mmCIF file of C-alpha atoms and ligand atoms in Angstrom:
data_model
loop_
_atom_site.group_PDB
_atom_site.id
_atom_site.type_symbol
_atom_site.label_atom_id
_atom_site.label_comp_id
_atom_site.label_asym_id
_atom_site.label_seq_id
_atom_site.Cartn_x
_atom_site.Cartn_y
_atom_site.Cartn_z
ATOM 1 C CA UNK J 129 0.000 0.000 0.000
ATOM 2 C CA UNK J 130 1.186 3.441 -0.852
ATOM 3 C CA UNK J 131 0.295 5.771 1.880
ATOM 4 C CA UNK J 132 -0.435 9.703 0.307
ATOM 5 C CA UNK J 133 -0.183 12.751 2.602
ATOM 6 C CA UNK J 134 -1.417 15.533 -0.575
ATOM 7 C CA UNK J 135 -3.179 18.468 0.214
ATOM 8 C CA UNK J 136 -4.963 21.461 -1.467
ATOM 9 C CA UNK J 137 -4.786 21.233 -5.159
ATOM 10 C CA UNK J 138 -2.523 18.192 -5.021
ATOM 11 C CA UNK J 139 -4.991 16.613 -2.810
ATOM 12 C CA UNK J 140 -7.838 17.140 -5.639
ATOM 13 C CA UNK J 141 -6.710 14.483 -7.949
ATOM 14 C CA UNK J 142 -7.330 11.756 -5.223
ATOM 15 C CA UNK J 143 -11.046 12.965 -5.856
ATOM 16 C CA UNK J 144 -10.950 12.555 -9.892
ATOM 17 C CA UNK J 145 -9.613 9.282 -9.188
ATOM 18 C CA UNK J 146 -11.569 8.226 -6.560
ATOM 19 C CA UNK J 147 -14.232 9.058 -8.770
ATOM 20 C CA UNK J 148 -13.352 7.348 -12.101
ATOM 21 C CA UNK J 149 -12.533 4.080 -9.683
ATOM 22 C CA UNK J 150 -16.325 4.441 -8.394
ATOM 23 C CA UNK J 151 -17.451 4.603 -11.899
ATOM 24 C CA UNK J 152 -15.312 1.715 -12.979
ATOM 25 C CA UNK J 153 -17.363 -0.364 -10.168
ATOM 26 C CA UNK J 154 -20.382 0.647 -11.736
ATOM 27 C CA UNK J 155 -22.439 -2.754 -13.661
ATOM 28 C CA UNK J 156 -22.594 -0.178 -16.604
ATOM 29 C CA UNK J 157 -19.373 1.868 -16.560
ATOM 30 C CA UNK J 158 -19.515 5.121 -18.199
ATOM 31 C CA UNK J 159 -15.597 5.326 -18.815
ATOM 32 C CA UNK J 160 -14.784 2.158 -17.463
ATOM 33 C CA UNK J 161 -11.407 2.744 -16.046
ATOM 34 C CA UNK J 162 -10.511 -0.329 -14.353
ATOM 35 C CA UNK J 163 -6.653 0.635 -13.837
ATOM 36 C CA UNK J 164 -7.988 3.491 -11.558
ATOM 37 C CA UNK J 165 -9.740 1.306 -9.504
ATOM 38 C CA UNK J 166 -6.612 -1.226 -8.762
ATOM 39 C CA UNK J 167 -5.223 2.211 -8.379
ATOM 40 C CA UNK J 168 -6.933 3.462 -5.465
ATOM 41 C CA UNK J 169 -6.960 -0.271 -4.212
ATOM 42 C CA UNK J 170 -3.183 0.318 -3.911
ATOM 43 C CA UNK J 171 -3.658 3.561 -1.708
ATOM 44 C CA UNK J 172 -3.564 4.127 1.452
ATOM 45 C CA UNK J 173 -5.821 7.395 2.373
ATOM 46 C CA UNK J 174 -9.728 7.592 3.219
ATOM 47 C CA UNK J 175 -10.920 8.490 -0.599
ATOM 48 C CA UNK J 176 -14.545 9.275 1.447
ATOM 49 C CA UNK J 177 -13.188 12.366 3.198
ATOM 50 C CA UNK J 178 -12.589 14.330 0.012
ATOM 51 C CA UNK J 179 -16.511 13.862 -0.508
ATOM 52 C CA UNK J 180 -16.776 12.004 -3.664
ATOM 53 C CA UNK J 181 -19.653 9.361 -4.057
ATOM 54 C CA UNK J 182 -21.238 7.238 -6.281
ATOM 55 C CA UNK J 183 -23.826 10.261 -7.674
ATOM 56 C CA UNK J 184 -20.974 12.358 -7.956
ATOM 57 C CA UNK J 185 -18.307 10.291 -9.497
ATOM 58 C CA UNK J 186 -20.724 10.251 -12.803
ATOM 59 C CA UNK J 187 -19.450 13.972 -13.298
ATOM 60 C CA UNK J 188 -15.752 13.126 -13.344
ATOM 61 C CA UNK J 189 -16.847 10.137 -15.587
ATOM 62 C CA UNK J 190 -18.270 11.850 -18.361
ATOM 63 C CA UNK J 191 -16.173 14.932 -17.964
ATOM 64 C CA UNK J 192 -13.297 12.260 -18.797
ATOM 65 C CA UNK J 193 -15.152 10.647 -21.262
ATOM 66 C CA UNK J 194 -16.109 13.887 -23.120
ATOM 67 C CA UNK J 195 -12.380 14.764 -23.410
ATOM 68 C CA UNK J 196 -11.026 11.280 -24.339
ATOM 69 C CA UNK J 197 -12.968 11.603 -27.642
ATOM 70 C CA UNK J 198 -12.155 14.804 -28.460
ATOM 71 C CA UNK J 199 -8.249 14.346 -27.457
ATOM 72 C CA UNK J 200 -8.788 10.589 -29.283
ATOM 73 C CA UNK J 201 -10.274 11.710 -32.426
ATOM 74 C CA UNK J 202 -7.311 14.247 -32.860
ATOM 75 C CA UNK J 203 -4.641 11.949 -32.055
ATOM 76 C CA UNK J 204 -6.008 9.111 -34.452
ATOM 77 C CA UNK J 205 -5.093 11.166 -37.245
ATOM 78 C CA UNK J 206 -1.480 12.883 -35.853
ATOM 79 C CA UNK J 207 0.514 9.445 -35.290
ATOM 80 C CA UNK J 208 3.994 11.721 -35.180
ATOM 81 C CA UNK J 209 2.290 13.996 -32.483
ATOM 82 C CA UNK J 210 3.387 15.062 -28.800
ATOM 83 C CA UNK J 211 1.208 15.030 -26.134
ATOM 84 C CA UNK J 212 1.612 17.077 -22.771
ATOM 85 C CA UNK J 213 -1.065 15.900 -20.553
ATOM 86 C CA UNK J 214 -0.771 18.819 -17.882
ATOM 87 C CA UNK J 215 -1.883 18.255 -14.520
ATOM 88 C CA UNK J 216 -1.918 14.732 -14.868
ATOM 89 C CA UNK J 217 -2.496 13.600 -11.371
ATOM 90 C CA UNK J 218 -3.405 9.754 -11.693
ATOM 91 C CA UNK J 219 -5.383 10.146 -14.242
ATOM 92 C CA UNK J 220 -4.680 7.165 -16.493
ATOM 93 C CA UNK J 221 -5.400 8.514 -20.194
ATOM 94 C CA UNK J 222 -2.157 7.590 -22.101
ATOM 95 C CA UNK J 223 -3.816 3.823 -21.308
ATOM 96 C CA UNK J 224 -7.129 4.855 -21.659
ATOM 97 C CA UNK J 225 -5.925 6.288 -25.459
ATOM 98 C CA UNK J 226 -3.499 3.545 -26.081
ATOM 99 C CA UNK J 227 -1.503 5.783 -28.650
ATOM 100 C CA UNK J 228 0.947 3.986 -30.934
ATOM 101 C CA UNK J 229 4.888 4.109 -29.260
ATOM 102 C CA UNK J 230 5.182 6.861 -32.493
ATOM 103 C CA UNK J 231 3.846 9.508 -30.326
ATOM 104 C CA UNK J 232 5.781 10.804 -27.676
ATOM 105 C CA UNK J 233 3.206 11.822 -24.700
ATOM 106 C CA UNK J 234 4.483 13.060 -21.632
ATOM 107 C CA UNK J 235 2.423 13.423 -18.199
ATOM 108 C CA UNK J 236 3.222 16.477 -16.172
ATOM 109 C CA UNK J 237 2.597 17.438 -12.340
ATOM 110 C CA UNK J 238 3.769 18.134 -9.216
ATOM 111 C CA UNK J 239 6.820 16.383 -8.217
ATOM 112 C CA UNK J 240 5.630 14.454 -5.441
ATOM 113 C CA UNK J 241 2.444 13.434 -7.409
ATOM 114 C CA UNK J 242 4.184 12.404 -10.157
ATOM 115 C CA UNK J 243 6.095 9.891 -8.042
ATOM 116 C CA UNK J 244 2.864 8.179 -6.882
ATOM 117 C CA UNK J 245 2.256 7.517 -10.565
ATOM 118 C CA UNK J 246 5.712 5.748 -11.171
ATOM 119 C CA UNK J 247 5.326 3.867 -7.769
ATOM 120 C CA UNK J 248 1.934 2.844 -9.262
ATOM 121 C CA UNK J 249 1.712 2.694 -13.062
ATOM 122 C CA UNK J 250 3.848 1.284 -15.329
ATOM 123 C CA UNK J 251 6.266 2.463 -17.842
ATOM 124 C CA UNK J 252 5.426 2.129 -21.727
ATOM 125 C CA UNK J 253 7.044 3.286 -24.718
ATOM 126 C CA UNK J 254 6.904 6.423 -26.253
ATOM 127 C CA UNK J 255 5.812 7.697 -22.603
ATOM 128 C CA UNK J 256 7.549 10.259 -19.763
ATOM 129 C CA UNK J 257 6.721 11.608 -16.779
ATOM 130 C CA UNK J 258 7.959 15.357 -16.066
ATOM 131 C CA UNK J 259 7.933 16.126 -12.101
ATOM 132 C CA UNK J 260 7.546 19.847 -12.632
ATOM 133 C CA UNK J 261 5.207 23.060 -11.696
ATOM 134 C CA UNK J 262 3.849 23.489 -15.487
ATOM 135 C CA UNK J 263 4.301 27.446 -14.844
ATOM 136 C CA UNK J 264 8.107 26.741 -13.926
ATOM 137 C CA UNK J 265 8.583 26.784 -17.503
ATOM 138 C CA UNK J 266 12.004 24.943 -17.863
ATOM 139 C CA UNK J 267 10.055 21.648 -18.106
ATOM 140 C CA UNK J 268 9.227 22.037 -21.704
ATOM 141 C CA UNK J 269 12.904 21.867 -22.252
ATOM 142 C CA UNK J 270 12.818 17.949 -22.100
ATOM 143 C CA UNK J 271 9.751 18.010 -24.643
ATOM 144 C CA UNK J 272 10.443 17.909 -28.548
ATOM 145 C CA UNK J 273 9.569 21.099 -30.577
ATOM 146 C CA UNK J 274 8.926 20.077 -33.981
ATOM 147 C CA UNK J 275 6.037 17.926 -34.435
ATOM 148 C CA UNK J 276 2.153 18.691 -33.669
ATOM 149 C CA UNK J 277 1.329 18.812 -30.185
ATOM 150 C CA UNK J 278 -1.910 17.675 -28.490
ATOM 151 C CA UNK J 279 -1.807 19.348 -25.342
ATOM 152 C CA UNK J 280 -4.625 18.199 -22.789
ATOM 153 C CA UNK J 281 -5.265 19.408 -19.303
ATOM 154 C CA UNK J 282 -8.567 18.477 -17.495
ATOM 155 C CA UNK J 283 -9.543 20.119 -13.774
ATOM 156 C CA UNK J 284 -6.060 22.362 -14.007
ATOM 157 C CA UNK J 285 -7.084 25.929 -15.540
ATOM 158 C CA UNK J 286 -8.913 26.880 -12.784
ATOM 159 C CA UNK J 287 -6.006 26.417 -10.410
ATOM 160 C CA UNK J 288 -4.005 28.640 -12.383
ATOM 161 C CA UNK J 289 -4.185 32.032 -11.782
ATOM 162 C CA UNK J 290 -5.482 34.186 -15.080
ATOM 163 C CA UNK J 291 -1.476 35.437 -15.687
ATOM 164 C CA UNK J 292 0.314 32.197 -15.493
ATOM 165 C CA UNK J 293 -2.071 30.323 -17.603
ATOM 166 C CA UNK J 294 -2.383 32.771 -19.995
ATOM 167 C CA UNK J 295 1.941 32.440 -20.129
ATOM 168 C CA UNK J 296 1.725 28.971 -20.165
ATOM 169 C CA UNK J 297 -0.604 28.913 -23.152
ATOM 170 C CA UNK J 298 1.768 31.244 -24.826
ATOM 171 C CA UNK J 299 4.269 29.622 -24.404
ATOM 172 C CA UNK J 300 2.998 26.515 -25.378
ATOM 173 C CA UNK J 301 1.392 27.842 -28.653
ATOM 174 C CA UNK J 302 5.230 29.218 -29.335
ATOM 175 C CA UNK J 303 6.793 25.989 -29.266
ATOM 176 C CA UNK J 304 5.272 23.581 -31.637
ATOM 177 C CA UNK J 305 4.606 24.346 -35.410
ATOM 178 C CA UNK J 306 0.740 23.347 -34.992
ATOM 179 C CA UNK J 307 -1.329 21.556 -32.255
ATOM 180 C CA UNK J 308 -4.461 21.448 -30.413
ATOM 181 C CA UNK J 309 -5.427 22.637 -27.182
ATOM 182 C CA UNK J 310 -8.177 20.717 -25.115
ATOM 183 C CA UNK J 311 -9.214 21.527 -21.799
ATOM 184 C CA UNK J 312 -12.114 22.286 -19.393
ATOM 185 C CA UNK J 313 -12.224 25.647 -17.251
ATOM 186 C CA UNK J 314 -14.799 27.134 -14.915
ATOM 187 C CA UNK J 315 -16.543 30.671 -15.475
ATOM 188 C CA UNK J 316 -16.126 33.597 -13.438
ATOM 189 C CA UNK J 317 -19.146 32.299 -11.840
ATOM 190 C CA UNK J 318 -18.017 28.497 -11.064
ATOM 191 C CA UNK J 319 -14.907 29.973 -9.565
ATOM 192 C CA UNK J 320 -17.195 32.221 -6.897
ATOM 193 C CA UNK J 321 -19.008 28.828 -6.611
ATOM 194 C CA UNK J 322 -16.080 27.157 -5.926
ATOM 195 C CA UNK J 323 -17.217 26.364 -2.074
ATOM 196 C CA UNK J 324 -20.136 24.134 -3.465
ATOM 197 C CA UNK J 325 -17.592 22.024 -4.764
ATOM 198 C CA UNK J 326 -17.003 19.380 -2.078
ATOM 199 C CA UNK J 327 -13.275 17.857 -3.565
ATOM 200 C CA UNK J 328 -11.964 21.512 -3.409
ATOM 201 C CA UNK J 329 -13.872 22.472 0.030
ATOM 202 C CA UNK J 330 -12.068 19.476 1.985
ATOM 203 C CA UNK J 331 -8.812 19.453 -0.121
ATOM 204 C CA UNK J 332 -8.557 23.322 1.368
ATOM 205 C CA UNK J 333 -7.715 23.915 -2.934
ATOM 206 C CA UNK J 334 -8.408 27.878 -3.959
ATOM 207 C CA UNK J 335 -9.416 27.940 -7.669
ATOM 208 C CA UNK J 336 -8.469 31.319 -9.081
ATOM 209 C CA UNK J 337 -8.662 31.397 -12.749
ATOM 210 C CA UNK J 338 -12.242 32.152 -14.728
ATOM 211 C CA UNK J 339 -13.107 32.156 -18.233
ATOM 212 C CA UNK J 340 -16.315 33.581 -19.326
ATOM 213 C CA UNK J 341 -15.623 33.451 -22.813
ATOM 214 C CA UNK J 342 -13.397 30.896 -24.704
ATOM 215 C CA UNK J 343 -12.370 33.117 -27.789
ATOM 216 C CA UNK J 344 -10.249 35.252 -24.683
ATOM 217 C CA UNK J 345 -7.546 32.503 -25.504
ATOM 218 C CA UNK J 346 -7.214 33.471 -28.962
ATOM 219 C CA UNK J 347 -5.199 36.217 -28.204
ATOM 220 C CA UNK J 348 -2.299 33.937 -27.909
ATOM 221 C CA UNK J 349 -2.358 32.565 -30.893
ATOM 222 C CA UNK J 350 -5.217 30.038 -30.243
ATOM 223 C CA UNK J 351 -8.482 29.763 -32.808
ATOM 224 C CA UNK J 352 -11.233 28.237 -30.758
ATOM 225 C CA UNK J 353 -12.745 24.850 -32.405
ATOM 226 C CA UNK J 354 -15.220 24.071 -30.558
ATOM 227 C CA UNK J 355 -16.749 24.489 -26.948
ATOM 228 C CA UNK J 356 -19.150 21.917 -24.946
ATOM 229 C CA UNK J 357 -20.780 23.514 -21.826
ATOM 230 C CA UNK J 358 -21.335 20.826 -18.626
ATOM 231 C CA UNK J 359 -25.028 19.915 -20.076
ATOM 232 C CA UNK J 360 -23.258 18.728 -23.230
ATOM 233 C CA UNK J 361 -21.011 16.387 -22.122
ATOM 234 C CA UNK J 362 -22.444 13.908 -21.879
ATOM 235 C CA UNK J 363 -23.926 12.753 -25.455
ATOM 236 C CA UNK J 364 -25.145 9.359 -26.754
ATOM 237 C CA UNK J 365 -24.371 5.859 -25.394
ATOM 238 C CA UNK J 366 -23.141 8.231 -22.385
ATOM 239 C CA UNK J 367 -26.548 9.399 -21.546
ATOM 240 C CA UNK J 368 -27.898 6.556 -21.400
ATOM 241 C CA UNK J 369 -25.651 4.898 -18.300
ATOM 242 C CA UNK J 370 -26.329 7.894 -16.626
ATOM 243 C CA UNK J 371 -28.409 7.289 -12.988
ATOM 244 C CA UNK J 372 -31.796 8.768 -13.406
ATOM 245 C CA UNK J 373 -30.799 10.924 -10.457
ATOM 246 C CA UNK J 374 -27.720 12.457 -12.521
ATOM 247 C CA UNK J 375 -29.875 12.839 -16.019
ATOM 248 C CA UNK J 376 -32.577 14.716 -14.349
ATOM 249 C CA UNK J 377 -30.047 17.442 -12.753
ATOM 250 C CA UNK J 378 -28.283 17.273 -15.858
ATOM 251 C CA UNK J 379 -32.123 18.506 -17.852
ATOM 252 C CA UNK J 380 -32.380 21.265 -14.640
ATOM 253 C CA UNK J 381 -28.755 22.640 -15.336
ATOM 254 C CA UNK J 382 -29.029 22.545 -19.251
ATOM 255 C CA UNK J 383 -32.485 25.125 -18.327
ATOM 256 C CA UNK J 384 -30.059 28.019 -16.333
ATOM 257 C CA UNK J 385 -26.989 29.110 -18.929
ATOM 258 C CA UNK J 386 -24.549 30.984 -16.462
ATOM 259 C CA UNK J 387 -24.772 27.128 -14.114
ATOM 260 C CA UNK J 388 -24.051 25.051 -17.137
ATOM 261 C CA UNK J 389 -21.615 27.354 -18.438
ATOM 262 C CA UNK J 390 -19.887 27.444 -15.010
ATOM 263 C CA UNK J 391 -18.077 24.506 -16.166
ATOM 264 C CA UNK J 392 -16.888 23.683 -19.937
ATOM 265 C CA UNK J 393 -14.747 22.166 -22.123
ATOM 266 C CA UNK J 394 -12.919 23.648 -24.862
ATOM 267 C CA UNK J 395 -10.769 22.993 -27.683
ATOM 268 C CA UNK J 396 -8.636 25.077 -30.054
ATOM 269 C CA UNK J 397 -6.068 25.006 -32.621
ATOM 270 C CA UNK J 398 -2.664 26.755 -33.454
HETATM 271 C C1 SAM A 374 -8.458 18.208 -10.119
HETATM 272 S S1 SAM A 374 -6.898 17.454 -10.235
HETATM 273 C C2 SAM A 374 -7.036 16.745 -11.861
HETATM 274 C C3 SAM A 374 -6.075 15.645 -12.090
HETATM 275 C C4 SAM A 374 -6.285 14.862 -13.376
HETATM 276 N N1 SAM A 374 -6.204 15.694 -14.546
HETATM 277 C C5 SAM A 374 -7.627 14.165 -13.310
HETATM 278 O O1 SAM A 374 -8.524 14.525 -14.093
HETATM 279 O O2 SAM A 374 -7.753 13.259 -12.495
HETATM 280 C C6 SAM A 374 -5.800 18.849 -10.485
HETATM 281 C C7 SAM A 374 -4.381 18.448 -10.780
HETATM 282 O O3 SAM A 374 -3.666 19.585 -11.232
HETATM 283 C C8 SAM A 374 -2.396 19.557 -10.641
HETATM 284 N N2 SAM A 374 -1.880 20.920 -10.631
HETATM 285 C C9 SAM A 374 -2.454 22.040 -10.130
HETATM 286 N N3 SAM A 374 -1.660 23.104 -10.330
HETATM 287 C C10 SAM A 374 -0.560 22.642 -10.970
HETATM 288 C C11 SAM A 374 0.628 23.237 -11.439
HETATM 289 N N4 SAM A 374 0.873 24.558 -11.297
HETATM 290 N N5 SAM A 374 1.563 22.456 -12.045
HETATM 291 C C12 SAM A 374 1.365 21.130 -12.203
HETATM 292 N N6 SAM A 374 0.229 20.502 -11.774
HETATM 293 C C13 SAM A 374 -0.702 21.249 -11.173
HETATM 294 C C14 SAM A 374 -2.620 18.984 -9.253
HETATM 295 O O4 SAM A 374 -1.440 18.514 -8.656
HETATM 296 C C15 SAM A 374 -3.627 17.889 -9.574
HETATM 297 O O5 SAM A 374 -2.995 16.695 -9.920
#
C-alpha cells in the first residue's frame, strides 16, 4: 500500500480518481477505467473524506469521457504527435488512449504526485513523466519542438491564476509548429461557486482562474474549435448509463446558462 499525505490542489486528484474508480465499479461503466480502480486499491488514504460518491463520481466520468474523444479523435489522425497531458495527477489517459509508441506523450505534475504515478503505473514506450510546476517553464525543455502537439489538461485551468495560464498557453502555442489545445475551465461564476464544490472544500484547494468566454484565448495565438458547456457532455451511449438521479439534474442545469456554463470544455487550434 502506498500511503499519500497531498493536500490542497494536489490533494484534488485523489477525488478525480476516486471518482473514475467508483465509476469503474459501476455494472454499466460510463468510462470504465478499471486501472484506476486497482489504483486506489493500492492507496492508502480515506478516498470518502474528500466527498466524492457514487452520484458524484458520474461527473468526473463523463467529464473524462467527453475529453477522451475529443483528445482521441485528434490523435487518431497525428501518429507523429506530442502530447503534454498537464496536470496529470493519476489520471490514467495515455492507457485509456493507447496511442501507438510513435507519439511521444508526456504526463506532467507536481513532483511528489508524479512519483505516486511511477510507484503505481507502469512504464510504456513512447511515454515520460515530467515532475515539474507546469508554470516553472524549464520543463518544456525535455519536450520535442517540432512535431504537432496535443496538449490536454482536465480540472487544471482553474487552479491557475489568469497570468500564469495565460503564459503557459503562450508559451505553449510558441513551441510547436501546430497543435491542439483541449481543456475544461470554470466561469467567473463556477470559480465564486467554488465552495459548493465538495473535492476543493475538503482538499482546502483555492481555484483562481475564470473564463467567461473561450475566444479570450485566442489572443495567444489560439483559434477556438469548438466548446461543450457541462449539459453537453455527456452525449449518446453516455446518456444513457447515466443514474436517473444524474440525467434529471443534468435537464435542470441545461435550463439556467450561467450554471451550465460554469463549467466547460474547450478545444482550439494553433
Ligand atoms: C483536479 S486534479 C485533476 C487531475 C487529473 N487531470 C484528473 O482529471 O484526475 C488537479 C491536478 O492539477 C495539478 N496541478 C495544479 N496546479 C498545478 C501546477 N501549477 N503544475 C502542475 N500541476 C498542477 C494537481 O497537482 C492535480 O494533480
Amino acid at each position: 500500500m502506498e500511503k499519500v499525505h497531498f493536500t490542497g490542489e494536489k490533494a484534488t486528484m485523489l477525488g478525480t480518481l476516486f471518482g473514475r474508480a467508483l465509476d469503474a465499479r459501476r455494472a454499466d461503466p460510463i468510462l470504465g477505467d478499471t486501472a484506476a480502480d486497482e489504483a486506489v486499491r493500492r492507496i492508502d488514504y480515506d478516498f470518502r473524506k474528500l466527498g466524492v460518491n457514487e452520484n458524484t463520481a458520474v461527473s468526473v466520468a463523463i467529464r473524462a469521457r467527453a475529453m477522451d474523444e475529443i483528445a482521441g479523435k485528434w490523435l487518431s489522425e497525428h501518429p507523429d504527435a506530442v502530447v503534454l497531458h498537464l496536470g496529470c495527477g493519476m489520471d490514467t489517459r495515455v492507457f485509456r488512449l493507447d496511442p501507438p509508441p510513435t507519439v511521444a506523450w508526456f504526463d506532467v505534475d507536481y513532483p511528489e504526485v508524479v512519483d505516486l504515478r511511477t510507484r503505481l503505473y507502469p512504464e510504456r514506450d513512447g511515454y515520460t513523466t515530467i515532475g515539474s510546476s507546469v508554470t516553472d517553464f524549464e520543463w518544456l525543455d525535455q519536450v520535442p519542438g517540432d512535431r504537432p502537439a496535443l496538449i490536454v489538461a482536465e480540472g487544471l485551468t482553474m487552479y491557475l491564476t489568469a497570468e500564469s495560464g495565460g503564459e503557459l498557453v503562450r508559451r505553449l502555442v510558441g513551441k510547436f509548429p501546430s497543435g491542439r489545445l483541449v481543456c475544461d475551465f470554470f466561469s467567473s461564476l463556477g470559480i465564486k461557486a467554488q465552495m459548493v464544490n465538495p473535492v476543493v472544500r475538503r482538499s482546502g484547494a483555492t481555484l483562481r482562474w475564470g473564463i467567461d468566454d473561450p475566444h479570450d484565448l485566442e489572443r495567444y495565438g489560439l483559434s477556438l474549435v469548438s466548446c461543450l458547456d457541462a449539459s453537453e457532455w455527456a452525449a449518446g451511449d453516455t446518456l444513457t448509463k447515466l443514474p436517473t438521479a444524474s440525467r434529471l439534474a443534468l435537464r435542470a442545469t441545461a435550463l439556467i446558462p450561467a450554471v451550465r456554463r460554469m463549467g466547460r470544455i474547450g478545444e482550439w487550434e494553433f
